[in-house]
PDB file of C-alpha atoms in Angstrom:
ATOM      1  CA  UNK F  13      10.251  29.659   4.411  1.00 85.00           C
ATOM      2  CA  UNK F  14       9.353  28.052   1.054  1.00 88.00           C
ATOM      3  CA  UNK F  15       7.877  24.591   0.874  1.00 91.00           C
ATOM      4  CA  UNK F  16      10.084  21.773  -0.398  1.00 89.00           C
ATOM      5  CA  UNK F  17       7.750  20.607  -3.154  1.00 91.00           C
ATOM      6  CA  UNK F  18       9.616  17.341  -3.791  1.00 92.00           C
ATOM      7  CA  UNK F  19       9.541  16.425  -0.094  1.00 92.00           C
ATOM      8  CA  UNK F  20       5.896  17.428   0.182  1.00 93.00           C
ATOM      9  CA  UNK F  21       5.029  15.094  -2.702  1.00 90.00           C
ATOM     10  CA  UNK F  22       6.990  12.256  -1.049  1.00 91.00           C
ATOM     11  CA  UNK F  23       5.261  12.894   2.293  1.00 93.00           C
ATOM     12  CA  UNK F  24       1.809  12.848   0.678  1.00 91.00           C
ATOM     13  CA  UNK F  25       2.650   9.643  -1.203  1.00 92.00           C
ATOM     14  CA  UNK F  26       3.830   8.020   2.028  1.00 91.00           C
ATOM     15  CA  UNK F  27       0.685   9.088   3.896  1.00 92.00           C
ATOM     16  CA  UNK F  28      -1.633   7.782   1.171  1.00 91.00           C
ATOM     17  CA  UNK F  29       0.336   4.551   0.776  1.00 89.00           C
ATOM     18  CA  UNK F  30       0.192   3.908   4.502  1.00 89.00           C
ATOM     19  CA  UNK F  31      -3.602   4.167   4.528  1.00 90.00           C
ATOM     20  CA  UNK F  32      -4.029   2.134   1.358  1.00 89.00           C
ATOM     21  CA  UNK F  33      -1.752  -0.708   2.462  1.00 87.00           C
ATOM     22  CA  UNK F  34      -3.675  -1.095   5.714  1.00 84.00           C
ATOM     23  CA  UNK F  35      -7.061  -0.960   4.000  1.00 86.00           C
ATOM     24  CA  UNK F  36      -6.093  -3.282   1.142  1.00 82.00           C
ATOM     25  CA  UNK F  37      -5.416  -5.976   3.743  1.00 82.00           C
ATOM     26  CA  UNK F  38      -8.870  -5.366   5.191  1.00 83.00           C
ATOM     27  CA  UNK F  39     -10.467  -5.493   1.723  1.00 86.00           C
ATOM     28  CA  UNK F  40      -8.611  -8.658   0.774  1.00 87.00           C
ATOM     29  CA  UNK F  41      -9.617 -10.519   3.938  1.00 87.00           C
ATOM     30  CA  UNK F  42     -13.215  -9.358   3.736  1.00 88.00           C
ATOM     31  CA  UNK F  43     -13.628 -10.087   0.041  1.00 90.00           C
ATOM     32  CA  UNK F  44     -11.965 -13.500   0.233  1.00 91.00           C
ATOM     33  CA  UNK F  45     -14.290 -14.639   3.030  1.00 92.00           C
ATOM     34  CA  UNK F  46     -17.425 -13.177   1.506  1.00 93.00           C
ATOM     35  CA  UNK F  47     -16.806 -14.394  -2.031  1.00 94.00           C
ATOM     36  CA  UNK F  48     -16.028 -17.888  -0.757  1.00 95.00           C
ATOM     37  CA  UNK F  49     -19.291 -17.909   1.196  1.00 95.00           C
ATOM     38  CA  UNK F  50     -21.251 -16.725  -1.864  1.00 96.00           C
ATOM     39  CA  UNK F  51     -19.610 -19.391  -4.039  1.00 96.00           C
ATOM     40  CA  UNK F  52     -20.393 -22.077  -1.469  1.00 97.00           C
ATOM     41  CA  UNK F  53     -24.000 -20.919  -1.344  1.00 97.00           C
ATOM     42  CA  UNK F  54     -24.152 -21.068  -5.149  1.00 97.00           C
ATOM     43  CA  UNK F  55     -22.913 -24.664  -5.007  1.00 97.00           C
ATOM     44  CA  UNK F  56     -25.611 -25.523  -2.460  1.00 97.00           C
ATOM     45  CA  UNK F  57     -28.234 -24.007  -4.744  1.00 97.00           C
ATOM     46  CA  UNK F  58     -26.841 -25.940  -7.714  1.00 97.00           C
ATOM     47  CA  UNK F  59     -26.893 -29.157  -5.722  1.00 97.00           C
ATOM     48  CA  UNK F  60     -30.436 -28.489  -4.505  1.00 97.00           C
ATOM     49  CA  UNK F  61     -31.658 -27.837  -8.045  1.00 97.00           C
ATOM     50  CA  UNK F  62     -29.849 -30.907  -9.386  1.00 97.00           C
ATOM     51  CA  UNK F  63     -31.224 -33.239  -6.689  1.00 97.00           C
ATOM     52  CA  UNK F  64     -34.705 -31.785  -6.791  1.00 97.00           C
ATOM     53  CA  UNK F  65     -34.547 -30.514  -3.206  1.00 97.00           C
ATOM     54  CA  UNK F  66     -34.993 -27.044  -4.673  1.00 98.00           C
ATOM     55  CA  UNK F  67     -38.136 -27.205  -6.752  1.00 97.00           C
ATOM     56  CA  UNK F  68     -39.425 -24.997  -9.543  1.00 96.00           C
ATOM     57  CA  UNK F  69     -41.577 -23.293  -6.902  1.00 97.00           C
ATOM     58  CA  UNK F  70     -38.639 -22.518  -4.573  1.00 97.00           C
ATOM     59  CA  UNK F  71     -35.877 -21.915  -7.127  1.00 97.00           C
ATOM     60  CA  UNK F  72     -36.464 -18.163  -7.373  1.00 98.00           C
ATOM     61  CA  UNK F  73     -36.360 -17.852  -3.588  1.00 98.00           C
ATOM     62  CA  UNK F  74     -32.883 -19.385  -3.440  1.00 98.00           C
ATOM     63  CA  UNK F  75     -31.644 -17.450  -6.479  1.00 98.00           C
ATOM     64  CA  UNK F  76     -32.949 -14.231  -4.917  1.00 98.00           C
ATOM     65  CA  UNK F  77     -30.946 -15.104  -1.809  1.00 97.00           C
ATOM     66  CA  UNK F  78     -27.778 -15.311  -3.929  1.00 97.00           C
ATOM     67  CA  UNK F  79     -28.598 -11.956  -5.510  1.00 97.00           C
ATOM     68  CA  UNK F  80     -29.051 -10.471  -2.042  1.00 97.00           C
ATOM     69  CA  UNK F  81     -25.690 -11.860  -0.910  1.00 96.00           C
ATOM     70  CA  UNK F  82     -23.957 -10.355  -3.953  1.00 96.00           C
ATOM     71  CA  UNK F  83     -25.671  -6.996  -3.435  1.00 96.00           C
ATOM     72  CA  UNK F  84     -24.784  -6.960   0.255  1.00 95.00           C
ATOM     73  CA  UNK F  85     -21.162  -7.702  -0.626  1.00 94.00           C
ATOM     74  CA  UNK F  86     -21.068  -4.890  -3.196  1.00 94.00           C
ATOM     75  CA  UNK F  87     -22.660  -2.390  -0.797  1.00 95.00           C
ATOM     76  CA  UNK F  88     -20.272  -3.284   2.010  1.00 93.00           C
ATOM     77  CA  UNK F  89     -17.310  -3.003  -0.343  1.00 90.00           C
ATOM     78  CA  UNK F  90     -18.581   0.399  -1.473  1.00 92.00           C
ATOM     79  CA  UNK F  91     -18.723   1.523   2.172  1.00 92.00           C
ATOM     80  CA  UNK F  92     -15.173   0.314   2.781  1.00 91.00           C
ATOM     81  CA  UNK F  93     -13.972   2.164  -0.310  1.00 92.00           C
ATOM     82  CA  UNK F  94     -15.674   5.390   0.768  1.00 93.00           C
ATOM     83  CA  UNK F  95     -14.087   5.096   4.201  1.00 93.00           C
ATOM     84  CA  UNK F  96     -10.680   4.563   2.577  1.00 93.00           C
ATOM     85  CA  UNK F  97     -11.088   7.612   0.349  1.00 94.00           C
ATOM     86  CA  UNK F  98     -11.903   9.666   3.442  1.00 95.00           C
ATOM     87  CA  UNK F  99      -8.834   8.311   5.262  1.00 94.00           C
ATOM     88  CA  UNK F 100      -6.578   9.110   2.293  1.00 94.00           C
ATOM     89  CA  UNK F 101      -8.019  12.631   2.050  1.00 95.00           C
ATOM     90  CA  UNK F 102      -7.505  13.164   5.786  1.00 95.00           C
ATOM     91  CA  UNK F 103      -3.909  11.904   5.539  1.00 95.00           C
ATOM     92  CA  UNK F 104      -3.115  14.178   2.580  1.00 95.00           C
ATOM     93  CA  UNK F 105      -4.691  17.256   4.157  1.00 96.00           C
ATOM     94  CA  UNK F 106      -2.835  16.494   7.388  1.00 95.00           C
ATOM     95  CA  UNK F 107       0.492  16.485   5.547  1.00 96.00           C
ATOM     96  CA  UNK F 108      -0.354  19.676   3.646  1.00 96.00           C
ATOM     97  CA  UNK F 109      -1.603  21.617   6.692  1.00 96.00           C
ATOM     98  CA  UNK F 110       1.403  20.512   8.746  1.00 95.00           C
ATOM     99  CA  UNK F 111       3.784  21.639   5.990  1.00 96.00           C
ATOM    100  CA  UNK F 112       2.078  25.020   5.675  1.00 96.00           C
ATOM    101  CA  UNK F 113       1.963  25.434   9.466  1.00 95.00           C
ATOM    102  CA  UNK F 114       5.668  24.635   9.740  1.00 94.00           C
ATOM    103  CA  UNK F 115       6.608  26.944   6.866  1.00 95.00           C
ATOM    104  CA  UNK F 116       4.521  29.887   8.089  1.00 95.00           C
ATOM    105  CA  UNK F 117       4.723  29.462  11.848  1.00 94.00           C
ATOM    106  CA  UNK F 118       0.924  29.461  12.030  1.00 94.00           C
ATOM    107  CA  UNK F 119      -1.037  26.766  13.774  1.00 93.00           C
ATOM    108  CA  UNK F 120      -3.663  25.711  11.253  1.00 93.00           C
ATOM    109  CA  UNK F 121      -6.510  23.507  12.447  1.00 93.00           C
ATOM    110  CA  UNK F 122      -6.488  20.371  10.316  1.00 92.00           C
ATOM    111  CA  UNK F 123      -9.856  19.703   8.689  1.00 91.00           C
ATOM    112  CA  UNK F 124     -11.171  16.147   8.468  1.00 87.00           C
ATOM    113  CA  UNK F 125     -13.496  14.561   5.996  1.00 87.00           C
ATOM    114  CA  UNK F 126     -16.172  12.226   7.239  1.00 74.00           C
ATOM    115  CA  UNK F 127     -16.067  13.100  10.924  1.00 56.00           C
ATOM    116  CA  UNK F 128     -18.508  15.999  10.690  1.00 51.00           C
ATOM    117  CA  UNK F 129     -20.070  15.568   7.275  1.00 47.00           C
TER     118      UNK F 129
END
C-alpha cells in the first residue's frame, strides 16, 4: 500500500509541533526566571559599585560572578535545545516508522536518538 505523502507530512508536522510547543513553554519559564535573576544581580553589582561597597579590589570578583551566571544560563539553554532536537527527531522517526510499518505490514523497531547514544 503506498504512503499518503500529504498525510505523512501533516503527521510529522503535528508530531514536531507537539514537542516544540511543550518545550517552548519550558524554555520561556526557565529563561524568564534566569534572566530576571541575572538582571537583579547586575543591579546589585551596580549599586555596590556606586555606593563603594564593591571596591576596586573586589569589582572583578563580582563581575566574574555575572559572567559565570550568563555562561551557566547559556549552557543550560544549549542542553535544553539539544534535548528538544532529540525529542523532535524521535517524534519524526516514530511517525515515519509507524507509516512504513502500517503500509508494509512489517513491525519495524523504532530507533531513538539520545537514549543509547
